[in-house]
Amino acid sequence: MRVPAGYRTRWASLRLLWGSSRGLALGAMVMLVADAALPSLTLVSMGRAAGHIPGAVADGVSSAAGHALWWALALAAGCFTLSMLRGPVEDVLSAAARARLTAVLQERLVRAVSAPPGIAHLEDPAVLDRLSFAQGEVMGQQPADAPMTLLQTAGGRLGGLVACGVLSGYHWWLGLTLLAAWLVVRRPLGALVRSRVGTFRAAGEPLRRSWYFLGVAWRPQFAKEVRVFGLGEWVLDSYQRWYTEAMRPSWRTVGRLNLRVAGAGLLVLAAYGLGAGTLSWDAYHHTVGLRTLATMLPMLLATMPVGSVTATDFALESMLSALPDLDGLEAALAPPALPAPADPADPEALAPAAVAPADAAGLPRAAIRLEGVGFRYPGGQQDVLHGLDLELPAGTSLAVVGVNGAGKTTLVTLLARLREPTAGRITVDGHDLADLDPAAWQRQLAVVFQDFTRYPLTAAENVSLALRHDPPDPGALSRAAERAGAAELVEGLANGWQTVLSPHYTGGTDLSGGQWQRLALARALYAVERGARVLVLDEPTAQLDVRAEAAFYDRFLQITEGTTSIVISHRFSTVRKADRIAVLDAGRITELGGHDELLATGGQYAELFRTQAARFTGPASTRRGRQ
Ligand code: ADP
């Protein structure tokens, strides 16, 4: 039998709680029983106490009737006290469950998005939408709260059911009528809650955009431009525009919801009118006593949770809706499983097609080759790289030059297996890069990306980054800093290597762009110290001052020593010392050779080089000179 998705998700959320803490799950079950039983028990015992009042008044409190009243009051007070304790106990249990489940779910989320070796999935709007759903961002509800909220809601529903049962003890049809009325209205109201959740989910992208603008308003990295360009109002307007666009369908649903709630309300009101009218009639005609009246009148209200739809139902549906997103992300981003063994009895015997990823340790020893490599970004209109052939012998350096948008950075991401070529292949010592274990290959690389990360950590951590889980090696740190031209800079910091490089933390400081760039270079060179064999520098001197750039040029051989290196730069002073220079134009290598060789050829490299050199050697043209 097919179980509806809603029930499967509910069951999955309960399993999650059970899996993370049996104690909490059992505690929550006890509370469910308390939620189901205590409200009716309290009302019944209070009604019983009320029923003894006339006798106690007539015979005195020390009479048998008076004693019965005392006992009934004591029981009612006990039930009432337990009822009052439910809330605080549930709060404590919910907080403990939230803490545990948040940790469990966040770990699963981080593992899921970190599973692919590449980064393409992090640029996929569908994945990003799912990611924000799975985090509960879109609905503003924590998926970690789902199991406890579910159990509390279920406890309330059971409590309502028990109250219907008690009412049926008075008139069998009354409890049934109220239950039937709630069951009739519950379905459409529940469907509306789910459809409202659906409209939120459909608004994932506009909501992400609106949050982006909200972030622009308060995040420090945007603060300068927001003020200098006077963007405050525009940011606010954009936020409101995207938010309104995202929420409009949901508001429309609320409108429909209100209409149906009003319709459903009339039916339920009629059922309660019937209940209250019957009680009044019976009381008026003395066919019920005080005890029944005092019990059944509030019991009418106690039936409400059996079917009422409140904000908690919407919150619960939102929390639950995040769980399949997490499952979906895990399934979609998991690495492909190795093929099943050919002989199920012998798990060692892999199917003929099963090729375990080759070990990348120590590669490349001979050469990295690009053979007819093509690449097009997902959804792109044209190839960024096409038919690209290039050989990079191990232990040599290659500089890649080309105009903006030529595809240089894209090439680096392909080499680092952050993206996969859409045509051709890259080989390392003859192994197809696609057959190498991606994580092991990435450990052979040390890359300074153009947009390298500035971690709000100490200088030592920024360079060593707990690489391979090893503690920072002071010797390797100083050698890397020395080679990167960052030694003096670190010495000048208030706490040397232990200085936190972020002004957002007490005692922290910030570095200039060029200083950060040197530290990023030191990070890559530290990785080389720790065994990386391919050094990739994407615009390593873009933010350096003239002296630092000259020093980089002087140290180029020392920096790239013992590695296979690729340097991308617009600055010809940076690239000319490389063993070979490749010109990348419109996705292809159009020139390849040494600096002198390419200058002599008089091609694009020579033209670009001379254009840049002329800026420094030719006559200066100033605005005043032109007048
Ligand atoms: P270069 O480093 O030579 O300046 P890039 O490799 O960064 O050039 O970019 C090459 C082309 O790919 C550009 O036209 C750019 O617009 C496009 N591009 C770069 N990154 C992406 C991306 N993440 N998604 C889609 N297109 C991209």
XYZ file of C-alpha atoms and ligand atoms in Angstrom:
654
model
C 0.000 0.000 0.000
C 1.339 3.448 -0.907
C 1.774 5.668 2.134
C 1.054 9.369 1.373
C 4.209 11.509 1.318
C 2.993 13.600 4.264
C 2.817 10.539 6.530
C 6.200 9.256 5.338
C 7.776 12.602 6.229
C 6.087 12.584 9.639
C 7.356 9.108 10.304
C 10.848 10.082 9.101
C 10.910 13.045 11.493
C 9.996 10.772 14.414
C 12.729 8.325 13.401
C 15.142 11.242 13.378
C 14.274 12.053 16.991
C 14.479 8.395 18.016
C 17.846 8.057 16.264
C 19.337 11.110 17.926
C 18.113 10.467 21.482
C 16.005 7.595 22.782
C 15.589 9.417 26.116
C 14.173 12.526 24.489
C 11.912 10.461 22.244
C 10.524 8.545 25.232
C 10.098 11.802 27.182
C 8.177 13.251 24.240
C 5.942 10.158 24.124
C 5.140 10.569 27.831
C 4.221 14.194 27.138
C 2.027 13.081 24.251
C 0.081 10.840 26.637
C -0.115 13.710 29.144
C -1.355 16.102 26.425
C -3.976 13.555 25.422
C -5.240 12.702 28.896
C -4.698 15.605 31.278
C -7.094 18.228 29.859
C -10.094 15.873 30.009
C -9.008 14.368 33.333
C -8.749 17.828 34.838
C -12.202 18.786 33.588
C -13.778 15.518 34.766
C -12.244 15.847 38.235
C -13.303 19.505 38.466
C -16.823 18.572 37.404
C -16.835 15.877 40.059
C -15.772 18.420 42.675
C -18.504 20.787 41.511
C -21.013 17.959 41.816
C -20.163 17.549 45.523
C -20.607 21.247 46.332
C -24.396 21.194 47.019
C -24.039 18.225 49.422
C -21.110 19.816 51.244
C -22.993 23.105 51.531
C -26.056 21.336 52.919
C -24.272 18.937 55.337
C -21.109 20.902 56.181
C -17.531 20.395 55.071
C -16.856 17.788 57.767
C -19.724 15.593 56.569
C -19.288 12.614 54.233
C -20.326 14.889 51.314
C -17.816 17.495 52.523
C -15.034 14.886 52.647
C -15.968 13.735 49.168
C -15.638 17.364 48.028
C -12.183 17.675 49.619
C -10.987 14.500 47.904
C -12.445 15.566 44.568
C -10.839 19.018 44.916
C -7.477 17.450 45.775
C -7.685 15.231 42.679
C -8.709 18.180 40.498
C -5.874 20.309 41.905
C -3.410 17.479 41.207
C -4.588 17.131 37.613
C -4.574 20.892 37.163
C -1.041 21.195 38.541
C 0.173 18.462 36.213
C -1.567 20.252 33.341
C 0.211 23.477 34.217
C 3.567 21.694 34.335
C 3.166 20.335 30.818
C 4.181 23.589 29.133
C 7.509 24.130 30.913
C 8.450 20.439 30.654
C 7.673 20.437 26.939
C 9.736 23.601 26.500
C 12.749 21.949 28.096
C 12.354 18.784 26.018
C 11.850 20.810 22.829
C 14.947 22.913 23.486
C 17.051 19.793 24.085
C 15.669 18.072 20.977
C 16.216 21.207 18.877
C 19.854 21.439 19.971
C 20.532 17.814 19.106
C 18.624 17.690 15.854
C 20.021 21.008 14.622
C 23.519 19.569 14.995
C 22.494 16.331 13.243
C 20.707 18.071 10.356
C 23.393 20.695 9.842
C 26.093 18.057 9.707
C 24.090 16.143 7.092
C 23.602 19.352 5.111
C 27.285 20.285 5.186
C 28.289 16.755 4.205
C 25.742 16.733 1.370
C 26.910 19.985 -0.228
C 30.577 19.133 0.333
C 30.260 15.700 -1.273
C 30.798 16.706 -4.923
C 34.427 17.561 -5.654
C 33.277 20.328 -7.984
C 31.455 23.601 -7.423
C 28.918 23.596 -10.252
C 26.107 22.474 -7.938
C 26.652 25.549 -5.767
C 25.828 27.723 -8.782
C 22.693 25.779 -9.642
C 19.577 27.791 -8.666
C 17.591 24.580 -8.093
C 20.210 23.301 -5.630
C 20.418 26.700 -3.916
C 16.629 26.781 -3.535
C 16.678 23.311 -2.018
C 19.509 24.326 0.245
C 17.569 27.260 1.651
C 14.435 25.090 2.038
C 16.450 22.398 3.827
C 17.812 25.021 6.227
C 14.297 26.210 6.932
C 15.243 29.701 5.682
C 12.310 30.144 3.328
C 9.610 29.431 5.890
C 11.429 30.809 8.904
C 10.862 27.500 10.708
C 13.524 25.160 12.023
C 13.221 21.624 10.608
C 14.878 20.461 13.837
C 11.664 21.390 15.680
C 9.533 19.111 13.500
C 9.354 15.926 15.608
C 8.568 17.674 18.897
C 5.980 19.958 17.284
C 4.485 16.915 15.583
C 4.206 15.020 18.864
C 2.742 18.039 20.642
C 0.181 18.520 17.876
C -0.639 14.804 17.937
C -1.038 15.003 21.738
C -3.462 17.904 21.290
C -5.458 15.985 18.650
C -5.659 12.924 20.888
C -6.733 15.177 23.759
C -9.533 16.519 21.555
C -10.511 12.964 20.657
C -10.627 11.952 24.332
C -12.853 14.980 25.012
C -15.211 13.842 22.203
C -15.266 10.416 23.853
C -16.157 11.930 27.236
C -18.941 13.990 25.608
C -20.302 10.801 24.049
C -20.661 9.473 27.596
C -23.226 12.234 28.060
C -25.035 11.899 24.698
C -23.462 9.346 22.383
C -24.254 11.435 19.299
C -22.828 14.705 20.652
C -19.181 13.657 20.750
C -19.607 11.976 17.359
C -21.250 15.075 15.855
C -18.415 17.328 17.001
C -15.797 14.852 15.751
C -17.587 14.541 12.404
C -17.834 18.342 12.049
C -14.109 18.713 12.683
C -13.247 15.864 10.308
C -15.315 17.484 7.566
C -13.607 20.887 7.904
C -10.152 19.549 8.657
C -9.489 18.158 5.196
C -9.943 21.380 3.194
C -8.230 23.444 5.880
C -5.279 21.040 5.948
C -5.084 21.170 2.156
C -4.984 24.962 2.305
C -2.172 24.914 4.839
C -0.202 22.616 2.524
C -0.941 24.800 -0.481
C 0.252 27.859 1.450
C 3.495 26.052 2.213
C 3.642 25.234 -1.509
C 3.372 28.905 -2.483
C 6.269 29.726 -0.152
C 8.330 26.996 -1.736
C 7.546 28.249 -5.217
C 8.938 31.626 -4.148
C 12.416 30.325 -3.319
C 14.300 32.393 -5.889
C 12.621 35.797 -5.321
C 12.970 35.252 -1.581
C 16.694 34.546 -1.969
C 16.978 37.753 -3.967
C 15.135 39.737 -1.311
C 17.437 38.366 1.404
C 20.408 39.320 -0.700
C 19.282 42.950 -0.617
C 18.622 42.693 3.094
C 22.223 41.490 3.487
C 23.488 44.398 1.372
C 21.863 46.744 3.873
C 23.770 45.482 6.890
C 26.779 43.376 5.883
C 30.105 45.159 6.399
C 31.482 44.264 2.946
C 28.729 46.302 1.283
C 28.685 49.164 3.775
C 31.209 51.386 1.957
C 29.488 51.393 -1.429
C 26.004 51.633 0.086
C 27.055 54.879 1.764
C 29.334 56.382 -0.870
C 26.874 55.768 -3.725
C 23.837 56.533 -1.537
C 22.263 53.128 -2.195
C 20.255 52.923 1.039
C 16.795 53.650 -0.411
C 17.425 51.586 -3.529
C 18.496 48.609 -1.426
C 15.377 48.914 0.712
C 13.100 49.313 -2.334
C 14.672 46.321 -4.035
C 14.265 44.244 -0.910
C 10.601 45.199 -0.615
C 9.951 44.643 -4.330
C 11.385 41.117 -4.312
C 9.780 40.275 -1.005
C 6.371 41.452 -2.200
C 6.738 39.497 -5.436
C 7.695 36.406 -3.470
C 4.899 36.684 -0.944
C 1.983 37.825 -3.121
C 0.840 34.282 -4.054
C 1.019 33.319 -0.399
C -1.074 36.324 0.628
C -3.633 35.350 -2.002
C -3.755 31.883 -0.461
C -4.321 33.454 2.932
C -7.303 35.312 1.439
C -8.755 32.015 0.169
C -7.880 30.413 3.484
C -9.842 33.068 5.346
C -12.928 32.446 3.185
C -12.794 28.710 3.752
C -12.072 29.191 7.431
C -15.179 31.347 7.636
C -17.235 28.626 5.859
C -15.793 25.870 8.015
C -16.296 28.031 11.076
C -20.059 28.188 10.426
C -20.337 24.402 10.312
C -18.294 23.971 13.485
C -20.199 26.787 15.159
C -23.468 24.994 14.384
C -22.111 21.777 15.970
C -21.036 23.646 19.100
C -24.354 25.508 19.172
C -26.050 22.111 19.167
C -23.852 20.915 22.053
C -24.297 24.034 24.168
C -28.059 24.165 23.373
C -28.548 20.518 24.393
C -26.728 21.087 27.681
C -28.716 24.241 28.386
C -31.987 22.474 27.562
C -31.119 19.535 29.821
C -30.005 21.841 32.613
C -33.125 23.977 32.270
C -35.311 20.875 32.510
C -33.198 19.435 35.347
C -32.377 16.299 33.390
C -28.654 16.799 34.160
C -27.022 17.547 37.469
C -24.453 20.150 38.360
C -21.606 17.627 37.954
C -22.507 16.815 34.339
C -23.061 20.454 33.510
C -19.747 21.526 35.085
C -17.904 18.726 33.268
C -19.497 18.811 29.842
C -19.688 22.551 29.271
C -15.887 23.116 29.308
C -15.462 19.678 27.672
C -17.123 21.135 24.563
C -14.177 23.501 24.215
C -11.677 20.748 25.006
C -12.724 18.949 21.807
C -11.407 21.765 19.607
C -7.815 20.539 19.116
C -9.171 17.393 17.442
C -9.527 19.263 14.194
C -8.747 22.951 14.535
C -6.094 24.365 12.212
C -3.825 26.955 13.758
C -0.531 28.706 13.040
C 1.187 25.684 14.606
C -0.149 23.498 11.780
C 1.388 25.837 9.221
C 4.638 25.918 11.185
C 4.670 22.115 11.427
C 3.984 21.682 7.717
C 6.827 24.133 6.972
C 9.247 22.300 9.254
C 8.326 18.927 7.782
C 8.601 20.178 4.212
C 12.320 20.816 4.765
C 13.145 17.177 5.530
C 12.589 15.730 2.011
C 14.753 18.584 0.683
C 17.639 17.408 2.821
C 17.085 13.802 1.679
C 16.886 15.035 -1.915
C 20.112 17.021 -1.634
C 21.912 14.030 -0.150
C 20.678 11.756 -2.910
C 21.356 14.217 -5.727
C 24.823 15.243 -4.577
C 26.111 11.859 -3.397
C 29.087 10.562 -5.374
C 28.046 7.861 -7.860
C 28.186 4.440 -6.233
C 30.749 1.973 -7.507
C 29.094 -0.697 -9.668
C 27.886 -3.751 -7.788
C 30.262 -6.702 -7.608
C 29.920 -9.142 -10.503
C 29.524 -11.986 -8.034
C 27.257 -10.968 -5.141
C 28.730 -13.778 -3.036
C 32.190 -12.266 -3.456
C 32.124 -8.512 -2.813
C 35.796 -8.258 -3.826
C 34.985 -9.351 -7.378
C 33.989 -6.094 -9.030
C 32.013 -5.951 -12.232
C 34.282 -5.671 -15.281
C 33.331 -2.008 -15.781
C 34.100 -1.094 -12.177
C 37.251 0.951 -12.005
C 38.229 2.225 -8.587
C 39.588 5.785 -8.809
C 43.351 5.744 -9.385
C 45.486 7.180 -6.617
C 46.710 10.673 -7.407
C 49.483 10.769 -4.784
C 52.775 12.033 -6.202
C 51.303 13.060 -9.585
C 52.285 14.519 -11.958
C 55.650 12.874 -12.522
C 55.639 13.226 -16.319
C 53.079 15.729 -17.608
C 49.590 17.173 -17.453
C 47.931 17.187 -20.866
C 44.814 18.885 -22.137
C 43.493 17.062 -25.171
C 40.810 18.822 -27.197
C 39.320 20.254 -24.011
C 36.039 22.125 -24.379
C 33.873 23.702 -21.717
C 30.506 25.414 -21.623
C 28.916 26.692 -18.413
C 25.555 25.113 -17.585
C 22.912 27.165 -19.356
C 25.621 29.040 -21.325
C 25.054 30.007 -24.959
C 28.520 29.152 -26.198
C 31.667 27.267 -25.288
C 34.172 29.177 -23.190
C 36.963 26.764 -24.151
C 37.044 24.641 -27.278
C 39.462 22.167 -28.774
C 42.155 23.230 -26.338
C 45.401 21.226 -26.572
C 48.223 21.905 -24.159
C 51.018 19.979 -22.516
C 52.529 20.943 -19.205
C 55.653 18.872 -18.470
C 56.065 18.119 -14.755
C 58.435 20.446 -12.934
C 58.090 23.283 -15.459
C 56.253 26.563 -15.277
C 53.654 27.830 -17.691
C 52.209 31.314 -17.818
C 48.778 31.810 -19.365
C 47.927 35.224 -20.743
C 44.875 36.486 -22.553
C 42.308 39.223 -22.515
C 39.514 39.374 -19.945
C 36.979 36.610 -20.418
C 39.364 34.491 -22.523
C 38.761 31.525 -20.201
C 41.931 31.508 -18.074
C 40.214 31.108 -14.696
C 37.819 28.571 -16.170
C 40.863 26.561 -17.249
C 42.131 26.577 -13.654
C 38.806 25.270 -12.352
C 38.953 22.410 -14.873
C 42.491 21.525 -13.812
C 41.431 21.547 -10.164
C 38.396 19.363 -11.010
C 36.093 22.017 -9.669
C 34.329 21.671 -12.995
C 34.351 18.866 -15.565
C 35.247 19.506 -19.230
C 32.246 19.220 -21.518
C 34.503 17.928 -24.328
C 37.950 16.343 -24.571
C 39.903 15.288 -21.532
C 42.691 16.209 -19.190
C 45.280 13.564 -18.405
C 47.892 13.398 -15.676
C 50.776 11.062 -16.529
C 48.397 9.360 -18.934
C 45.572 8.892 -16.386
C 42.333 10.563 -17.322
C 41.707 13.164 -14.613
C 38.126 11.900 -14.443
C 39.450 8.515 -13.247
C 41.553 9.950 -10.438
C 40.146 10.255 -6.947
C 39.076 13.945 -7.052
C 39.910 14.694 -3.415
C 43.350 13.063 -3.732
C 44.036 15.038 -6.932
C 42.930 18.296 -5.305
C 45.454 17.612 -2.532
C 48.193 17.640 -5.198
C 47.256 21.222 -6.010
C 48.031 24.490 -4.280
C 45.979 27.278 -5.815
C 45.859 31.001 -5.173
C 42.492 31.922 -6.606
C 41.816 35.458 -7.753
C 39.122 35.692 -5.100
C 41.028 33.793 -2.417
C 39.390 33.581 0.986
C 40.235 35.925 3.843
C 39.537 33.812 6.895
C 38.731 35.658 10.131
C 41.374 33.490 11.852
C 44.939 33.964 13.025
C 47.709 34.613 10.494
C 49.075 31.126 11.221
C 45.682 29.537 10.588
C 45.201 31.615 7.446
C 48.376 30.121 6.025
C 48.298 26.598 7.432
C 44.495 26.054 7.523
C 44.957 22.847 9.558
C 46.037 21.332 6.263
C 45.509 17.584 6.293
C 44.472 17.932 9.913
C 48.104 18.536 10.921
C 48.896 21.232 13.487
C 50.709 24.227 11.930
C 54.387 23.502 11.312
C 56.326 26.629 12.437
C 59.302 25.863 10.153
C 57.090 25.390 7.094
C 55.134 28.529 8.021
C 58.236 30.724 8.101
C 59.652 29.246 4.901
C 56.330 29.773 3.081
C 56.081 33.351 4.402
C 59.679 34.047 3.379
C 59.139 32.786 -0.174
C 55.854 34.675 -0.491
C 57.415 37.925 0.738
C 55.103 37.885 3.794
C 57.692 37.326 6.557
C 58.116 41.020 7.415
C 54.394 41.565 7.311
C 53.777 38.774 9.857
C 56.586 40.034 12.104
C 54.953 43.456 12.118
C 51.615 42.129 13.404
C 50.818 42.827 17.072
C 50.837 39.132 17.987
C 52.867 37.819 15.063
C 51.443 34.592 13.675
C 48.790 34.550 16.400
C 47.184 37.852 15.340
C 43.552 37.458 14.316
C 43.098 38.903 10.833
C 39.640 40.361 11.211
C 38.608 43.615 12.861
C 35.291 41.956 13.758
C 36.915 40.127 16.689
C 38.516 41.583 19.803
C 42.212 42.263 19.251
C 41.834 41.531 15.545
C 43.190 43.639 12.718
C 42.843 43.779 8.957
C 45.383 43.702 6.139
C 45.558 45.643 2.910
C 44.622 43.903 -0.346
C 48.281 43.424 -1.294
C 49.168 42.094 2.163
C 46.329 39.602 1.958
C 47.559 38.540 -1.452
C 51.003 37.777 -0.041
C 49.421 35.744 2.730
C 47.339 33.846 0.175
C 50.534 33.090 -1.741
C 52.132 31.909 1.509
C 49.097 29.612 1.981
C 49.722 27.983 -1.393
C 53.451 27.701 -0.750
C 52.756 26.134 2.647
C 50.632 23.528 0.856
C 53.601 22.932 -1.470
C 55.812 22.481 1.617
C 53.317 19.867 2.800
C 53.423 17.896 -0.433
C 51.327 19.640 -3.113
C 52.991 19.250 -6.516
C 51.098 21.647 -8.766
C 51.113 25.354 -7.970
C 48.464 27.498 -9.644
C 48.590 31.260 -9.242
C 45.648 33.178 -10.712
C 46.599 36.857 -10.872
C 49.033 36.550 -7.929
C 50.332 40.111 -8.262
C 47.134 41.973 -9.107
C 47.077 43.810 -5.789
C 50.819 44.070 -5.147
C 52.653 47.387 -5.167
C 55.455 47.962 -7.641
C 58.184 46.859 -5.259
C 56.357 43.737 -4.162
C 55.663 42.878 -7.791
C 59.348 43.315 -8.641
C 60.242 41.104 -5.675
C 57.777 38.472 -6.939
C 59.495 38.599 -10.331
C 62.924 38.186 -8.679
C 61.697 35.271 -6.583
C 59.640 33.611 -9.346
C 62.080 30.734 -9.781
C 62.301 30.234 -6.018
C 58.498 30.356 -5.682
C 57.874 27.813 -8.410
C 60.886 25.658 -7.585
C 60.144 21.935 -7.371
C 56.565 22.305 -8.616
C 54.654 22.156 -11.830
C 53.308 25.682 -11.981
C 50.737 27.660 -13.857
C 50.647 31.413 -13.501
C 47.864 33.522 -14.897
C 48.492 37.227 -15.089
C 47.843 40.369 -17.054
C 51.126 41.747 -15.824
C 53.815 40.779 -18.276
C 56.559 41.420 -15.756
C 55.017 38.598 -13.718
C 54.806 36.053 -16.518
C 57.974 36.547 -18.534
C 60.126 34.353 -16.319
C 57.934 31.289 -16.843
C 59.488 28.450 -18.874
C 56.704 28.808 -21.414
C 53.929 31.253 -22.052
C 50.588 30.309 -23.597
C 48.281 32.867 -25.146
C 44.629 31.950 -24.661
C 42.361 33.601 -27.160
C 38.640 32.881 -27.605
C 38.953 29.568 -25.799
C 42.007 28.256 -27.689
C 45.785 28.367 -27.230
C 46.990 30.502 -30.105
C 50.641 30.983 -29.178
C 53.042 28.952 -27.052
C 56.715 29.512 -26.315
C 59.297 31.383 -24.238
C 59.109 35.146 -23.717
C 61.857 35.986 -26.232
C 60.527 33.488 -28.734
C 57.001 34.937 -28.604
C 58.297 38.503 -28.822
C 60.263 37.550 -31.914
C 57.190 35.936 -33.500
C 55.421 39.286 -33.354
C 51.999 37.782 -32.569
C 49.375 38.691 -30.006
C 51.750 38.214 -27.059
C 54.257 40.624 -28.572
C 51.508 43.130 -29.244
C 50.085 42.895 -25.716
C 53.558 43.065 -24.189
C 54.574 46.114 -26.220
C 51.284 47.869 -25.474
C 51.873 47.398 -21.774
C 55.554 48.353 -21.955
C 54.733 51.501 -23.956
C 52.630 52.739 -21.040
C 55.814 52.992 -18.997
C 58.341 53.999 -21.651
C 56.337 56.251 -23.978
C 55.639 59.949 -23.390
C 53.098 60.619 -20.648
C 49.900 62.165 -21.944
C 48.080 64.251 -19.387
C 44.817 66.127 -19.540
C 46.742 69.405 -19.340
C 49.147 68.300 -22.091
C 46.250 67.649 -24.428
C 44.742 71.095 -23.951
P 39.322 35.040 -17.620
O 39.828 34.393 -16.384
O 40.152 34.722 -18.830
O 39.136 36.520 -17.480
P 36.977 33.464 -17.131
O 37.499 32.076 -17.267
O 36.748 33.965 -15.763
O 37.889 34.459 -17.962
O 35.591 33.569 -17.891
C 35.458 33.116 -19.221
C 33.994 33.277 -19.645
O 33.174 32.454 -18.855
C 33.488 34.696 -19.476
O 32.775 35.021 -20.655
C 32.534 34.632 -18.311
O 31.436 35.460 -18.511
C 32.091 33.180 -18.291
N 31.926 32.700 -16.928
C 32.842 32.744 -15.937
N 32.360 32.170 -14.805
C 31.106 31.775 -15.097
C 30.069 31.096 -14.347
N 30.248 30.714 -13.073
N 28.906 30.841 -14.970
C 28.709 31.208 -16.249
N 29.634 31.828 -17.014
C 30.819 32.112 -16.447
